[in-house]
Each structure stands twice: as C-alpha cells, then as structure tokens.
Amino acid sequence: MEMPEYFEFCGRVNLVAGHDALEQIPGLLLSMGAKNLMIITDQGVSRAGLVEILVQSLDSRITVRTIQDEVPPDSDIDIVHTLARRYRKNTCDAIISLGGGSVMDTAKGMNILVSEGADNLRAFTGAGVLKHRLKPLIAVPTTAGTGSEVTQVAVIADPDHGRKLFFTSHFLIPDAAVIDPRMTLTLPPHITAATAMDALSHAVEASICLAENPLSTALAHDAIDLIRCHLPRVVNHPDDPAGRLALATAAALAGMAFSNSMVGMVHTLGHAVGSVCHVPHGACMAVLLPHGMTYNYHRTQTQLADLLLPLAGEEIFARTAPRDRAQKAIDQVRQINQGLHLATAGAHAVRLKDITDKNRQILVPLHRLPEIAGTALGDGSIFYNPEDLEYDDCLMVLEAAFHGEPLDRSSIRKG
Amino acid sequence: MIDFMEILPGRQRLKRVYLTLILWFFGRAIQAAARVDHGVKSEFAAMPGHYTFCLGAFPNGPFMVVGKDAQGRVRYLGSSTANRTIHLHLMFKSINLLFVTLTLQESTSTANARDRLFVSGDVPQACAVVRVMDLIQVLLLPKFLAKLAVKRYPDWSLKRRTLVRAMVYIRAVAGH
Amino acid sequence: MTDLSHFLCRTKTAFGAHALSHLPFDLSGMDACKPFVITDQPARDAGLHNLLTAAFKDSDMALGITTLTDFDDIEPLYHLFVDKGYDSILALGTGPVVRTAKRLNLAVCMGPEILRSDAGPQQINRPLLPLAFIPTLPSDGCETTMTLVLDRFFVSPFLSADLAVVTPEAMLGAPDNRILDAGLTSLAVCCQAFVLSGSPLVRPHAATGIRLVMDTLLPLIQPPGQDELLCQKAKKNRQLPLAKLTLASVLSGYIRSHIPDLNTYLIQVSGMDMALALIPMLDTCKGASPWPGKLLLPLTDPDRYTAVPGHLRPEAAIQTIQQLVRDLSWTLPEEVSHGDA
Ligand SMILES: [Fe+2]
C-alpha cells in the first residue's frame, strides 16, 4: 500500500452516531463534569423545531441556561464576541452547537474566548496559539455536509478589516459529535443533494490531494460508499431515517478525512465562487468536483482509479479495465450529479451558469469569472492541490464549469 | 537506583551556518527580483503597503525577514526578528525540517502537505509569499534542481530565463 | 448500521521520516517544555535516545532521560519527575515503558495514592500531562489503548497517549517470532474489530491496520539469505516495513476496546493462537452480517475482492488468513512455528 513519507492524523472526537444519539448527550456532558448548557444555533434550525427535539432529549441532570439562535449564515466576529458575553453572564460550563458549518465555527470561536478568558478573538489566529483544552463542546450537525463537527478549523469573518480569520488547532475539535438522523430529516431534497456533494468532494479531495494518507483515504472511501448507497434514495424519500443516518455519518467520516489531509482546487475555486457571488458552498462543490478531478488526472490516476470501487460499486469496478478506471470515476461523479439534477427537477445545478437563488436569479454571471479566479489564488487549499494552479488555469476550469463542458485533458499544463 | 541523565541538546552549528547563508542569499534575491522580475513584482504589488514577513525555523531560527515599505520598495531586512512587527510568519516546525526543504529533499508544497510548517498571518498574503518563493527558486536554481522545488516548472520567455535571471544573481550578490 | 455507536481516539498519530523533529513543536503546542524520557535497555543500548537528543537540538528544551531496569517501583521516578519540575513524558520503547509512563502520569496528576491497591475507584475525567509514545518495535497494541492494568483496572480516554510517533529510524531489530506475534495479534484484533464493531470509525482504522499487516508481515519474516552484504542491506531495508507493522499495532490498540465482550477470550491469547482462533470466530458470524465478506477487501485488493462472488467472500477471507498462517509457519524455524497450524 502506498504510504506518504510522513503524515499526521488526529481525529480526537467522540463520534456518537445512531437513531437515538441525542439521548447520549447528558451522559457525555456529565462525564466531562459539565451541566450548565449554552445552546448555539441559527434561526432556520430554530424554526424547524430542532431545538425542541434536542432539549427534550436532555434530562433533569442538565440545565439549559440559554439558547442563542442568532448565528448568521456566515459567522462573524461580532456574534462570537456577543455570545461569549452571554455565556459568561449565564455562568454556563458547556456548549452545544446545533446547526451547520456557520454555527459550528461560531461555537468554536466563542469557545476560544470563554476558555481563554479573553475578549478579542483576533489574538488567537495562527497555529500553536491554543495550548490548552477548551470548555466542553458537543457538536450536533443539522446538515450532512460540512463535517465541521469533527474538524480542527474554524473560519470567522472580520468584516471591519475585510478579512477572514482562520483558526486551526487540535483543541478546536469538538469533544463529541452527535449524529442523530432526526436533525437532518426535514432537509429539502436539493439541499440534501448539495450538502452530500460537499461531503463527497471532501472525501474525493482527501484521497487525491497532496496530504493524502492511508487513514484519511480509508475514511474517505467508506464515506463515498455510504453516499453512493443512500443518497439517491434519500433525495427521493427524504424521511428515511436510516438513509439520513448514513449520510450524516458519511459527512462526519469525510470531515475527519479532510481535516487531516486537507482539500484542493475544488475547494480553492469553490470558496472563491462562494465569496464573490454568495453561492451556497455545496452547490459550488457539486459543479466543480468533476472538473477538479479531471484537472489533476495526470497526477492522481492511481488514487482516482481506487475511488471507482466506492463511487460506482463492485459491478462497474470489475467491468472497467484498470487503465480506464480513473476516467470512469470522474464520469461516475458526473452521473451522480446528473441523477440529482433530475431527481430535484433541476434545482441541483450541474453548471455554474445554472446556479440560481430562490427568485431564479442567476448567481454566477460569466463576467465575474476573472474576479473569482483572482480570489482563488488567495485560498490556502491551493497548495494541497496535486497540480499547480495559476490565474489562467483557474479561469480555464471556471469557464469549463460555467458552460458544463468537460475539461480537455490535453489543454491542461502539466508539471 | 535509577539510571538518569539530563541533557541539554544544544545547537546544530553546521546546519545553522548553512541555513543562515542560504536564507541571506534568498532574502537578497527576493529584494533583487522584486525590482527586475515582473512576476515577483506583481505579487508584491498586490500586498498591502508596509508589510513584513518572515521565513524561518521554530523556535530559534534562523530567520529571513523581508519587508515592503509604504513606498512599495521591497527590502531584505536581515536575519533578526527582534524589535519588528512581523505580519506573516512562515515557520518550519524545527531547524531540521527547514534544512530538509532548503536542501531540496522536500519541496515547499510537499513540506506543507506533510505538516512540516505553519503559517501565522493572513492566508491570501501567505499564498503570495509562497508563490514568490517558488519564483525565486526557479530564478536561482538550474532547471533540474528547481524541478525538485516547484510543482510545475514554468515555461518562461528567453529573456526571463537569461537576462532577468542574471540580473537577480548580480543584484543579490551585490546587494541592490 | 447498528443503532448506536461511539468511538474516540484521543491519540494523534504521526508516521514517517523526520517524525521526531516535530516533537518539540508538538510539545510546546501542549504547553510543555521539559520532557521526561522513559526508555528501556534495548533502546538505550541501540543509542535511540541520541535520536531524541538530535531532534531536540535548537529547541531550548532540556531532556531528562531515564532507562528502566525495574518496572515495578515508580516511586524514585515520581520524586525525580516532581522535584526537577518535568511537565511531559516521552515513552521510548514498548509495553512496559508505556505502562510505567501511564502510571507515572497518573501519580503526578492525581496524587501517588491513586496507584495504591486499597485506593477507592477513581474517575479520570480531565487531561493528564502530555504523553508521547515512540515505539521501537511492533507489539500487541497494548500501548495505545485507553486502559492501564495494574492490580486494578484504570480506563479513561485521558490515559491514552496524546501522540504516537512511529518512525523507521526508531525501529530496533527483533527476532522473527516477536515480529510474527505482533503482526498476527494486530491482524486478529483489526479483523475482529472490523467484523464485530458497529462503529463506522472503527472500520477504516481496522482496514488500514489489516492492509499494513498483509503488506509487511510475510516479507519481514522471510529469511534474507546468506550473503553478509545482502544481510546488512536487508537489515536497513527492514526499518520501513517494521515501522509500518508498528503502525498497524498502534492502530489495533486504538480499536481494541471496540471488540464486543462476546469474543474477549480471543484477547487472552496472542500471535499465532489468536490468528487461529480468529478463523472459527469468522466462521460462526459469517452469515450474521456483511462484514466477514467485506473483510476480503482489506485482506486482498479491490480486483481480487470484486472477482469473488458476494456469497463466497467470507470463505475467501478465511482462506486468505489461513494461507498467511501457513506461509508464515513454513518460513519459521521448527520451535517457533506451530505444528498444528
Ligand atoms: Fe466543503
């Protein structure tokens, strides 16, 4: 088996998954010596009634001191500072973050402040700044995609300075990630599809990018296998608890994989599309994933070929000649996208130009692609991509993704 | 009775001398290339004014400090981080790991992928600095060596390969 | 998927070249700056502590290095540690070294009384001092579990090492029977966990361990030949496969506690006995879940796996293990191989 010359792997999270996983939370909190809770969530989650389900699953040993549901869709430093004050005012001793990526990041950021007894989050960016365990944090994801319930990073916007703050530390990994299908049961099909493609892109990039390692790849393959087996059914039957549990588990596995082996150009470009055009992350991932795989084809053929088994299942794998497997894996991702496109009556976009908001307005106009390409060059994930990417390369891939035309492999500049 | 000894591991003198020299030349080459190579020039142009970054080894160096002043001039600022505000640190986790990369046993991107270094500072600027380092390595090293250091050896014009490269060398040696 | 699963591994794994050079940074990331090294005589004789000294050059960290001869009495270690103000532990060696390190860590953080046999039950629910484990040999994986077995049984995630640093340069040579024992124990633990654990996180750890053993064990055991020069080269070439096999042991330790009680009798034995006991175990549960069949994938490769029809896979997995055991028995001298294999 191929091994990198050196790798590190840390998955320091208690992953609790199951149909009644929420009921484990009181025990988890008590084992960490905590019982006064702050619940952090957002309006959408709150309106969907998920907070009630969570609170009902707790028991008399736990006191919910305060429920904060004002986290905005992109977590920023102001809400982190506000929440830290409320945490202290309510003398809490543990945190549950209930939501998607933004809620998780906000909770991680706030946990830094309340654990370090600090007032300014800006002082804690960079590696190696956190040196001690933080307050107990339990992450309960309500989407099956970002994986941030198991990752060691938090990204928080600092609008006053026009920048994003990055926090990386093993201490940011939540103490426990509680995966309960009741939390994702009500997601509409097109969001289920987009978030699952986010998880799939984490798994694929974790296994082909420069920091790949055998543990991340093993996790990623299992995640892909779960997505292939359950995604089509869940998109058509959203209230399938077993399928929901499988997808949420896949997202956590993929999250742990990429938390250790990082992601590459699919995220480089996807982050840039997201920040320039305010497109939901999962939608970008679905469109860009096959293009990212094609761009790196010549450097990652072995890894791509290995992905065919989890992506397509054993029958297709066995039927495909070894030298065709890498390309077949890319085709398979296209096919998954196409299937989701049909199943969601077109809501799941397969080209950048088809991504729209709820009012059917186009979100990514052609003339903004140069700006997106420029922004992409400032995204750290670019260095984990197997092949080099310059401005022209980014633009070429974005144009292909815009029109939905597969990249011509001969036009890719190879190192 | 237990067998016990206390050891203060001390310094890697030879490695330190080698790295200090390389970083000194590297810093002066950045300063030179920022004047004569359009690629390096444009990377610096996009950085904020009054910006200082440092490349080195945790925790005791050696370091290389490079800064861009308010007028946009890029200068090699020496090997000391003392009494300076440094906006961006690119630090290898130990002097041994810096040595591995600066002897071309591992490229910067490989070292990065293998968790050998850490960055504190804004990510877009860190990306720019890494690109500058790649350009400098292509400018300074013969092709067969530079290929070990960068992911994709660039396809440059004859002028850039010869004239610009010579100017960077001369200026780096002369310290302009 | 089963109804409820949980898995926690607190240990960060680092594997490969120059791994020790990361240690000063990692320790300082846990607010430690004065590590106490515990090692054993074989590691000391091979000069492995010099690797640590080299890795800590320019770090400003002083090392206290102690070589264990008496593994029972930790009192002198405790006093040395406390009096000189150490703040972290590096365990360079195998099982006994780690056991001592865990005991010392408990004594320092919870008070030495905790180790007394008449102390009441204790909950360890907060972090102890930073502990890094640097293995020098493949083993049965006991070093990376979250337990400590004295005359009483301590279990807590906080007992597990913060770091496991597996690096080829720290690998000692070992007699074949020792390698065989470690490899087969790791294989059997991983296979059991793969088949019996309900946790989606345990399986990828187990699969990785199984692949590592299947890749390295047989080549490591095969005799290198007579030529002295070749032997020298072969010895050097053994470092990397030994490190890979050690990584398998480390992973098997992480997942060991996820083998349901039903089969704990397998844990009482080790090596060849354990591998042989694995076969009837797989045979009993092959109809109960898809996992005995899926075990064929990490045991072989995707091509072999997909070539075997689904219903025949559990049998093929068993045969693969039987074949490995047979091959290993052939390569070993008579007194080590089990005639009954
Ligand atoms: Fe993502």
mmCIF file of C-alpha atoms in Angstrom, chain A residues 23 35 67 90 101 112 125 141 147 180 190 192 213 218 223 276 336 378 391 405:
data_model
loop_
_atom_site.group_PDB
_atom_site.id
_atom_site.type_symbol
_atom_site.label_atom_id
_atom_site.label_comp_id
_atom_site.label_asym_id
_atom_site.label_seq_id
_atom_site.Cartn_x
_atom_site.Cartn_y
_atom_site.Cartn_z
ATOM 1 C CA GLU A 23 -30.135 10.878 24.328
ATOM 2 C CA LYS A 35 -24.152 20.500 33.310
ATOM 3 C CA ILE A 67 -30.431 29.217 23.860
ATOM 4 C CA ASN A 90 -25.341 32.883 32.246
ATOM 5 C CA GLY A 101 -20.867 24.986 9.330
ATOM 6 C CA ILE A 112 -11.756 30.067 22.461
ATOM 7 C CA THR A 125 -5.370 33.214 14.875
ATOM 8 C CA PRO A 141 -24.907 18.745 12.926
ATOM 9 C CA GLY A 147 -18.129 17.854 8.513
ATOM 10 C CA ASP A 180 -28.763 11.812 15.010
ATOM 11 C CA HIS A 190 -31.909 19.939 -3.239
ATOM 12 C CA THR A 192 -29.650 17.222 0.826
ATOM 13 C CA ASN A 213 -2.641 9.374 3.962
ATOM 14 C CA ALA A 218 -9.843 4.662 4.279
ATOM 15 C CA ALA A 223 -17.863 7.861 3.288
ATOM 16 C CA VAL A 276 -17.507 36.556 -4.793
ATOM 17 C CA ILE A 336 -24.335 11.199 -9.700
ATOM 18 C CA GLY A 378 -5.509 33.613 -2.151
ATOM 19 C CA TYR A 391 -4.619 32.516 -12.706
ATOM 20 C CA GLU A 405 -18.151 21.248 -20.735
#
